[in-house]
Amino acid sequence: MAEVPDELIKLERSTEEERAKLAGPTGDEYDAQWRRWREASERVQAPVTVHAAASGVSRYELEQAVKKAVRHAEDGPAAE
């Protein structure tokens, strides 16, 4: 597997931050937050596709590596 670019990690981290904000709001607030999470998720998809094609790696494997890199960092002792 190719190294995961920092830019993809930053985009995925932003997506995870928006997803985490879904816990709590209800009604219209929840709907608005869901849209923000969805938009953040969409912003990471295109760069993942482009990087996978350019580097000749599986798009699925790259996406999973990005997610793992972000989630592993969140679970580690240095997580913010």
PDB file of N, CA and C in Angstrom:
ATOM      1  N   MET A   1       0.850  -1.176   0.000  1.00  0.00           N
ATOM      2  CA  MET A   1       0.000   0.000   0.000  1.00  0.00           C
ATOM      3  C   MET A   1       0.890   1.232   0.000  1.00  0.00           C
ATOM      4  N   ALA A   2       0.507   2.203  -0.817  1.00  0.00           N
ATOM      5  CA  ALA A   2       1.232   3.465  -0.886  1.00  0.00           C
ATOM      6  C   ALA A   2       1.034   4.256   0.403  1.00  0.00           C
ATOM      7  N   GLU A   3       1.962   5.147   0.652  1.00  0.00           N
ATOM      8  CA  GLU A   3       1.851   6.005   1.829  1.00  0.00           C
ATOM      9  C   GLU A   3       0.627   6.909   1.687  1.00  0.00           C
ATOM     10  N   VAL A   4      -0.044   7.138   2.786  1.00  0.00           N
ATOM     11  CA  VAL A   4      -1.246   7.967   2.790  1.00  0.00           C
ATOM     12  C   VAL A   4      -0.823   9.436   2.863  1.00  0.00           C
ATOM     13  N   PRO A   5      -1.210  10.230   1.871  1.00  0.00           N
ATOM     14  CA  PRO A   5      -0.837  11.649   1.870  1.00  0.00           C
ATOM     15  C   PRO A   5      -1.471  12.407   3.038  1.00  0.00           C
ATOM     16  N   ASP A   6      -0.724  13.346   3.589  1.00  0.00           N
ATOM     17  CA  ASP A   6      -1.215  14.148   4.711  1.00  0.00           C
ATOM     18  C   ASP A   6      -2.510  14.872   4.368  1.00  0.00           C
ATOM     19  N   GLU A   7      -2.644  15.349   3.141  1.00  0.00           N
ATOM     20  CA  GLU A   7      -3.850  16.083   2.745  1.00  0.00           C
ATOM     21  C   GLU A   7      -5.094  15.201   2.876  1.00  0.00           C
ATOM     22  N   LEU A   8      -4.976  13.927   2.510  1.00  0.00           N
ATOM     23  CA  LEU A   8      -6.117  13.014   2.645  1.00  0.00           C
ATOM     24  C   LEU A   8      -6.453  12.783   4.115  1.00  0.00           C
ATOM     25  N   ILE A   9      -5.436  12.708   4.932  1.00  0.00           N
ATOM     26  CA  ILE A   9      -5.664  12.524   6.366  1.00  0.00           C
ATOM     27  C   ILE A   9      -6.372  13.750   6.940  1.00  0.00           C
ATOM     28  N   LYS A  10      -5.948  14.941   6.535  1.00  0.00           N
ATOM     29  CA  LYS A  10      -6.594  16.168   7.018  1.00  0.00           C
ATOM     30  C   LYS A  10      -8.060  16.210   6.604  1.00  0.00           C
ATOM     31  N   LEU A  11      -8.342  15.852   5.353  1.00  0.00           N
ATOM     32  CA  LEU A  11      -9.726  15.856   4.874  1.00  0.00           C
ATOM     33  C   LEU A  11     -10.575  14.843   5.638  1.00  0.00           C
ATOM     34  N   GLU A  12     -10.037  13.659   5.851  1.00  0.00           N
ATOM     35  CA  GLU A  12     -10.780  12.624   6.575  1.00  0.00           C
ATOM     36  C   GLU A  12     -10.978  13.024   8.035  1.00  0.00           C
ATOM     37  N   ARG A  13      -9.979  13.649   8.628  1.00  0.00           N
ATOM     38  CA  ARG A  13     -10.113  14.102  10.007  1.00  0.00           C
ATOM     39  C   ARG A  13     -11.245  15.129  10.114  1.00  0.00           C
ATOM     40  N   SER A  14     -11.331  16.019   9.138  1.00  0.00           N
ATOM     41  CA  SER A  14     -12.418  16.998   9.104  1.00  0.00           C
ATOM     42  C   SER A  14     -13.773  16.303   9.000  1.00  0.00           C
ATOM     43  N   THR A  15     -13.834  15.259   8.188  1.00  0.00           N
ATOM     44  CA  THR A  15     -15.061  14.486   8.039  1.00  0.00           C
ATOM     45  C   THR A  15     -15.449  13.843   9.368  1.00  0.00           C
ATOM     46  N   GLU A  16     -14.493  13.263  10.049  1.00  0.00           N
ATOM     47  CA  GLU A  16     -14.773  12.618  11.332  1.00  0.00           C
ATOM     48  C   GLU A  16     -15.214  13.635  12.383  1.00  0.00           C
ATOM     49  N   GLU A  17     -14.632  14.834  12.349  1.00  0.00           N
ATOM     50  CA  GLU A  17     -15.047  15.869  13.291  1.00  0.00           C
ATOM     51  C   GLU A  17     -16.502  16.260  13.061  1.00  0.00           C
ATOM     52  N   GLU A  18     -16.899  16.376  11.800  1.00  0.00           N
ATOM     53  CA  GLU A  18     -18.292  16.715  11.487  1.00  0.00           C
ATOM     54  C   GLU A  18     -19.234  15.572  11.869  1.00  0.00           C
ATOM     55  N   ARG A  19     -18.795  14.337  11.666  1.00  0.00           N
ATOM     56  CA  ARG A  19     -19.618  13.177  12.022  1.00  0.00           C
ATOM     57  C   ARG A  19     -19.852  13.133  13.528  1.00  0.00           C
ATOM     58  N   ALA A  20     -18.801  13.438  14.290  1.00  0.00           N
ATOM     59  CA  ALA A  20     -18.920  13.401  15.746  1.00  0.00           C
ATOM     60  C   ALA A  20     -19.943  14.411  16.256  1.00  0.00           C
ATOM     61  N   LYS A  21     -20.126  15.488  15.532  1.00  0.00           N
ATOM     62  CA  LYS A  21     -21.081  16.521  15.935  1.00  0.00           C
ATOM     63  C   LYS A  21     -22.533  16.095  15.723  1.00  0.00           C
ATOM     64  N   LEU A  22     -22.748  14.940  15.099  1.00  0.00           N
ATOM     65  CA  LEU A  22     -24.114  14.450  14.901  1.00  0.00           C
ATOM     66  C   LEU A  22     -24.746  13.975  16.202  1.00  0.00           C
ATOM     67  N   ALA A  23     -23.926  13.662  17.185  1.00  0.00           N
ATOM     68  CA  ALA A  23     -24.452  13.218  18.471  1.00  0.00           C
ATOM     69  C   ALA A  23     -24.944  14.428  19.249  1.00  0.00           C
ATOM     70  N   GLY A  24     -26.219  14.478  19.501  1.00  0.00           N
ATOM     71  CA  GLY A  24     -26.764  15.566  20.296  1.00  0.00           C
ATOM     72  C   GLY A  24     -27.880  16.343  19.622  1.00  0.00           C
ATOM     73  N   PRO A  25     -27.600  16.962  18.471  1.00  0.00           N
ATOM     74  CA  PRO A  25     -28.663  17.772  17.862  1.00  0.00           C
ATOM     75  C   PRO A  25     -29.858  16.922  17.431  1.00  0.00           C
ATOM     76  N   THR A  26     -30.995  17.565  17.360  1.00  0.00           N
ATOM     77  CA  THR A  26     -32.205  16.911  16.870  1.00  0.00           C
ATOM     78  C   THR A  26     -32.894  17.837  15.881  1.00  0.00           C
ATOM     79  N   GLY A  27     -33.850  17.289  15.156  1.00  0.00           N
ATOM     80  CA  GLY A  27     -34.667  18.082  14.248  1.00  0.00           C
ATOM     81  C   GLY A  27     -33.855  18.789  13.176  1.00  0.00           C
ATOM     82  N   ASP A  28     -34.141  20.075  12.985  1.00  0.00           N
ATOM     83  CA  ASP A  28     -33.470  20.859  11.949  1.00  0.00           C
ATOM     84  C   ASP A  28     -31.973  20.978  12.195  1.00  0.00           C
ATOM     85  N   GLU A  29     -31.574  21.081  13.463  1.00  0.00           N
ATOM     86  CA  GLU A  29     -30.142  21.157  13.778  1.00  0.00           C
ATOM     87  C   GLU A  29     -29.423  19.888  13.333  1.00  0.00           C
ATOM     88  N   TYR A  30     -30.052  18.745  13.578  1.00  0.00           N
ATOM     89  CA  TYR A  30     -29.458  17.474  13.155  1.00  0.00           C
ATOM     90  C   TYR A  30     -29.355  17.426  11.632  1.00  0.00           C
ATOM     91  N   ASP A  31     -30.421  17.823  10.949  1.00  0.00           N
ATOM     92  CA  ASP A  31     -30.428  17.810   9.484  1.00  0.00           C
ATOM     93  C   ASP A  31     -29.313  18.687   8.922  1.00  0.00           C
ATOM     94  N   ALA A  32     -29.133  19.880   9.504  1.00  0.00           N
ATOM     95  CA  ALA A  32     -28.079  20.789   9.046  1.00  0.00           C
ATOM     96  C   ALA A  32     -26.697  20.189   9.300  1.00  0.00           C
ATOM     97  N   GLN A  33     -26.511  19.569  10.467  1.00  0.00           N
ATOM     98  CA  GLN A  33     -25.220  18.944  10.768  1.00  0.00           C
ATOM     99  C   GLN A  33     -24.981  17.748   9.872  1.00  0.00           C
ATOM    100  N   TRP A  34     -26.013  16.985   9.567  1.00  0.00           N
ATOM    101  CA  TRP A  34     -25.865  15.838   8.668  1.00  0.00           C
ATOM    102  C   TRP A  34     -25.385  16.314   7.300  1.00  0.00           C
ATOM    103  N   ARG A  35     -25.936  17.429   6.830  1.00  0.00           N
ATOM    104  CA  ARG A  35     -25.498  17.980   5.539  1.00  0.00           C
ATOM    105  C   ARG A  35     -24.031  18.404   5.598  1.00  0.00           C
ATOM    106  N   ARG A  36     -23.612  19.022   6.710  1.00  0.00           N
ATOM    107  CA  ARG A  36     -22.199  19.413   6.842  1.00  0.00           C
ATOM    108  C   ARG A  36     -21.294  18.186   6.843  1.00  0.00           C
ATOM    109  N   TRP A  37     -21.716  17.128   7.530  1.00  0.00           N
ATOM    110  CA  TRP A  37     -20.921  15.894   7.540  1.00  0.00           C
ATOM    111  C   TRP A  37     -20.851  15.293   6.134  1.00  0.00           C
ATOM    112  N   ARG A  38     -21.993  15.272   5.446  1.00  0.00           N
ATOM    113  CA  ARG A  38     -22.048  14.709   4.097  1.00  0.00           C
ATOM    114  C   ARG A  38     -21.139  15.489   3.140  1.00  0.00           C
ATOM    115  N   GLU A  39     -21.165  16.813   3.241  1.00  0.00           N
ATOM    116  CA  GLU A  39     -20.310  17.645   2.393  1.00  0.00           C
ATOM    117  C   GLU A  39     -18.828  17.401   2.686  1.00  0.00           C
ATOM    118  N   ALA A  40     -18.485  17.253   3.946  1.00  0.00           N
ATOM    119  CA  ALA A  40     -17.098  16.953   4.321  1.00  0.00           C
ATOM    120  C   ALA A  40     -16.687  15.594   3.768  1.00  0.00           C
ATOM    121  N   SER A  41     -17.592  14.643   3.840  1.00  0.00           N
ATOM    122  CA  SER A  41     -17.319  13.304   3.310  1.00  0.00           C
ATOM    123  C   SER A  41     -17.097  13.350   1.801  1.00  0.00           C
ATOM    124  N   GLU A  42     -17.913  14.125   1.114  1.00  0.00           N
ATOM    125  CA  GLU A  42     -17.770  14.244  -0.332  1.00  0.00           C
ATOM    126  C   GLU A  42     -16.454  14.917  -0.712  1.00  0.00           C
ATOM    127  N   ARG A  43     -15.976  15.854   0.113  1.00  0.00           N
ATOM    128  CA  ARG A  43     -14.716  16.550  -0.187  1.00  0.00           C
ATOM    129  C   ARG A  43     -13.516  15.615  -0.146  1.00  0.00           C
ATOM    130  N   VAL A  44     -13.592  14.528   0.586  1.00  0.00           N
ATOM    131  CA  VAL A  44     -12.459  13.604   0.655  1.00  0.00           C
ATOM    132  C   VAL A  44     -12.521  12.553  -0.463  1.00  0.00           C
ATOM    133  N   GLN A  45     -13.692  12.289  -0.995  1.00  0.00           N
ATOM    134  CA  GLN A  45     -13.841  11.216  -1.980  1.00  0.00           C
ATOM    135  C   GLN A  45     -13.082  11.481  -3.288  1.00  0.00           C
ATOM    136  N   ALA A  46     -13.207  12.664  -3.846  1.00  0.00           N
ATOM    137  CA  ALA A  46     -12.547  12.962  -5.124  1.00  0.00           C
ATOM    138  C   ALA A  46     -11.022  12.870  -5.012  1.00  0.00           C
ATOM    139  N   PRO A  47     -10.408  13.480  -3.997  1.00  0.00           N
ATOM    140  CA  PRO A  47      -8.955  13.349  -3.888  1.00  0.00           C
ATOM    141  C   PRO A  47      -8.489  11.908  -3.672  1.00  0.00           C
ATOM    142  N   VAL A  48      -9.277  11.115  -2.970  1.00  0.00           N
ATOM    143  CA  VAL A  48      -8.918   9.705  -2.791  1.00  0.00           C
ATOM    144  C   VAL A  48      -8.924   9.009  -4.151  1.00  0.00           C
ATOM    145  N   THR A  49      -9.948   9.264  -4.939  1.00  0.00           N
ATOM    146  CA  THR A  49     -10.053   8.651  -6.267  1.00  0.00           C
ATOM    147  C   THR A  49      -8.884   9.068  -7.148  1.00  0.00           C
ATOM    148  N   VAL A  50      -8.571  10.359  -7.160  1.00  0.00           N
ATOM    149  CA  VAL A  50      -7.476  10.872  -7.994  1.00  0.00           C
ATOM    150  C   VAL A  50      -6.146  10.276  -7.556  1.00  0.00           C
ATOM    151  N   HIS A  51      -5.887  10.274  -6.247  1.00  0.00           N
ATOM    152  CA  HIS A  51      -4.608   9.742  -5.754  1.00  0.00           C
ATOM    153  C   HIS A  51      -4.482   8.246  -6.053  1.00  0.00           C
ATOM    154  N   ALA A  52      -5.559   7.514  -5.872  1.00  0.00           N
ATOM    155  CA  ALA A  52      -5.514   6.070  -6.147  1.00  0.00           C
ATOM    156  C   ALA A  52      -5.193   5.822  -7.611  1.00  0.00           C
ATOM    157  N   ALA A  53      -5.843   6.541  -8.497  1.00  0.00           N
ATOM    158  CA  ALA A  53      -5.595   6.364  -9.935  1.00  0.00           C
ATOM    159  C   ALA A  53      -4.164   6.753 -10.289  1.00  0.00           C
ATOM    160  N   ALA A  54      -3.692   7.854  -9.742  1.00  0.00           N
ATOM    161  CA  ALA A  54      -2.347   8.337 -10.063  1.00  0.00           C
ATOM    162  C   ALA A  54      -1.258   7.417  -9.529  1.00  0.00           C
ATOM    163  N   SER A  55      -1.515   6.791  -8.395  1.00  0.00           N
ATOM    164  CA  SER A  55      -0.486   5.941  -7.798  1.00  0.00           C
ATOM    165  C   SER A  55      -0.674   4.458  -8.112  1.00  0.00           C
ATOM    166  N   GLY A  56      -1.773   4.127  -8.790  1.00  0.00           N
ATOM    167  CA  GLY A  56      -1.993   2.742  -9.196  1.00  0.00           C
ATOM    168  C   GLY A  56      -2.374   1.817  -8.065  1.00  0.00           C
ATOM    169  N   VAL A  57      -2.976   2.366  -7.008  1.00  0.00           N
ATOM    170  CA  VAL A  57      -3.421   1.527  -5.905  1.00  0.00           C
ATOM    171  C   VAL A  57      -4.939   1.407  -5.933  1.00  0.00           C
ATOM    172  N   SER A  58      -5.436   0.425  -5.240  1.00  0.00           N
ATOM    173  CA  SER A  58      -6.879   0.236  -5.135  1.00  0.00           C
ATOM    174  C   SER A  58      -7.496   1.419  -4.404  1.00  0.00           C
ATOM    175  N   ARG A  59      -8.538   1.986  -4.984  1.00  0.00           N
ATOM    176  CA  ARG A  59      -9.225   3.109  -4.367  1.00  0.00           C
ATOM    177  C   ARG A  59      -9.783   2.697  -3.006  1.00  0.00           C
ATOM    178  N   TYR A  60     -10.379   1.525  -2.953  1.00  0.00           N
ATOM    179  CA  TYR A  60     -10.938   1.016  -1.705  1.00  0.00           C
ATOM    180  C   TYR A  60      -9.847   0.886  -0.635  1.00  0.00           C
ATOM    181  N   GLU A  61      -8.725   0.281  -1.006  1.00  0.00           N
ATOM    182  CA  GLU A  61      -7.647   0.086  -0.040  1.00  0.00           C
ATOM    183  C   GLU A  61      -7.086   1.418   0.440  1.00  0.00           C
ATOM    184  N   LEU A  62      -6.975   2.390  -0.471  1.00  0.00           N
ATOM    185  CA  LEU A  62      -6.483   3.704  -0.073  1.00  0.00           C
ATOM    186  C   LEU A  62      -7.468   4.370   0.887  1.00  0.00           C
ATOM    187  N   GLU A  63      -8.740   4.314   0.565  1.00  0.00           N
ATOM    188  CA  GLU A  63      -9.744   4.927   1.444  1.00  0.00           C
ATOM    189  C   GLU A  63      -9.703   4.290   2.829  1.00  0.00           C
ATOM    190  N   GLN A  64      -9.587   2.983   2.879  1.00  0.00           N
ATOM    191  CA  GLN A  64      -9.526   2.296   4.172  1.00  0.00           C
ATOM    192  C   GLN A  64      -8.261   2.670   4.928  1.00  0.00           C
ATOM    193  N   ALA A  65      -7.140   2.830   4.222  1.00  0.00           N
ATOM    194  CA  ALA A  65      -5.890   3.234   4.871  1.00  0.00           C
ATOM    195  C   ALA A  65      -6.011   4.642   5.446  1.00  0.00           C
ATOM    196  N   VAL A  66      -6.694   5.535   4.722  1.00  0.00           N
ATOM    197  CA  VAL A  66      -6.907   6.900   5.208  1.00  0.00           C
ATOM    198  C   VAL A  66      -7.758   6.860   6.474  1.00  0.00           C
ATOM    199  N   LYS A  67      -8.857   6.128   6.428  1.00  0.00           N
ATOM    200  CA  LYS A  67      -9.738   6.025   7.596  1.00  0.00           C
ATOM    201  C   LYS A  67      -8.988   5.429   8.792  1.00  0.00           C
ATOM    202  N   LYS A  68      -8.212   4.404   8.534  1.00  0.00           N
ATOM    203  CA  LYS A  68      -7.459   3.751   9.613  1.00  0.00           C
ATOM    204  C   LYS A  68      -6.428   4.713  10.206  1.00  0.00           C
ATOM    205  N   ALA A  69      -5.752   5.477   9.348  1.00  0.00           N
ATOM    206  CA  ALA A  69      -4.753   6.423   9.833  1.00  0.00           C
ATOM    207  C   ALA A  69      -5.394   7.460  10.743  1.00  0.00           C
ATOM    208  N   VAL A  70      -6.564   7.941  10.378  1.00  0.00           N
ATOM    209  CA  VAL A  70      -7.260   8.950  11.189  1.00  0.00           C
ATOM    210  C   VAL A  70      -7.773   8.333  12.475  1.00  0.00           C
ATOM    211  N   ARG A  71      -8.417   7.210  12.382  1.00  0.00           N
ATOM    212  CA  ARG A  71      -9.001   6.591  13.579  1.00  0.00           C
ATOM    213  C   ARG A  71      -7.932   6.081  14.528  1.00  0.00           C
ATOM    214  N   HIS A  72      -6.836   5.563  13.982  1.00  0.00           N
ATOM    215  CA  HIS A  72      -5.740   5.090  14.826  1.00  0.00           C
ATOM    216  C   HIS A  72      -5.126   6.265  15.588  1.00  0.00           C
ATOM    217  N   ALA A  73      -4.979   7.405  14.914  1.00  0.00           N
ATOM    218  CA  ALA A  73      -4.418   8.585  15.563  1.00  0.00           C
ATOM    219  C   ALA A  73      -5.340   9.069  16.675  1.00  0.00           C
ATOM    220  N   GLU A  74      -6.666   8.960  16.473  1.00  0.00           N
ATOM    221  CA  GLU A  74      -7.626   9.383  17.489  1.00  0.00           C
ATOM    222  C   GLU A  74      -7.592   8.483  18.715  1.00  0.00           C
ATOM    223  N   ASP A  75      -7.236   7.226  18.505  1.00  0.00           N
ATOM    224  CA  ASP A  75      -7.204   6.263  19.605  1.00  0.00           C
ATOM    225  C   ASP A  75      -5.894   6.290  20.360  1.00  0.00           C
ATOM    226  N   GLY A  76      -4.833   6.863  19.745  1.00  0.00           N
ATOM    227  CA  GLY A  76      -3.514   6.819  20.329  1.00  0.00           C
ATOM    228  C   GLY A  76      -3.325   7.801  21.473  1.00  0.00           C
ATOM    229  N   PRO A  77      -2.218   7.675  22.188  1.00  0.00           N
ATOM    230  CA  PRO A  77      -1.952   8.532  23.336  1.00  0.00           C
ATOM    231  C   PRO A  77      -1.755   9.997  22.973  1.00  0.00           C
ATOM    232  N   ALA A  78      -1.399  10.275  21.719  1.00  0.00           N
ATOM    233  CA  ALA A  78      -1.169  11.661  21.304  1.00  0.00           C
ATOM    234  C   ALA A  78      -2.428  12.304  20.743  1.00  0.00           C
ATOM    235  N   ALA A  79      -3.537  11.618  20.785  1.00  0.00           N
ATOM    236  CA  ALA A  79      -4.785  12.165  20.233  1.00  0.00           C
ATOM    237  C   ALA A  79      -5.175  13.414  20.982  1.00  0.00           C
ATOM    238  N   GLU A  80      -5.720  14.365  20.210  1.00  0.00           N
ATOM    239  CA  GLU A  80      -6.132  15.628  20.828  1.00  0.00           C
ATOM    240  C   GLU A  80      -7.518  15.515  21.393  1.00  0.00           C
TER     241      GLU A  80
END
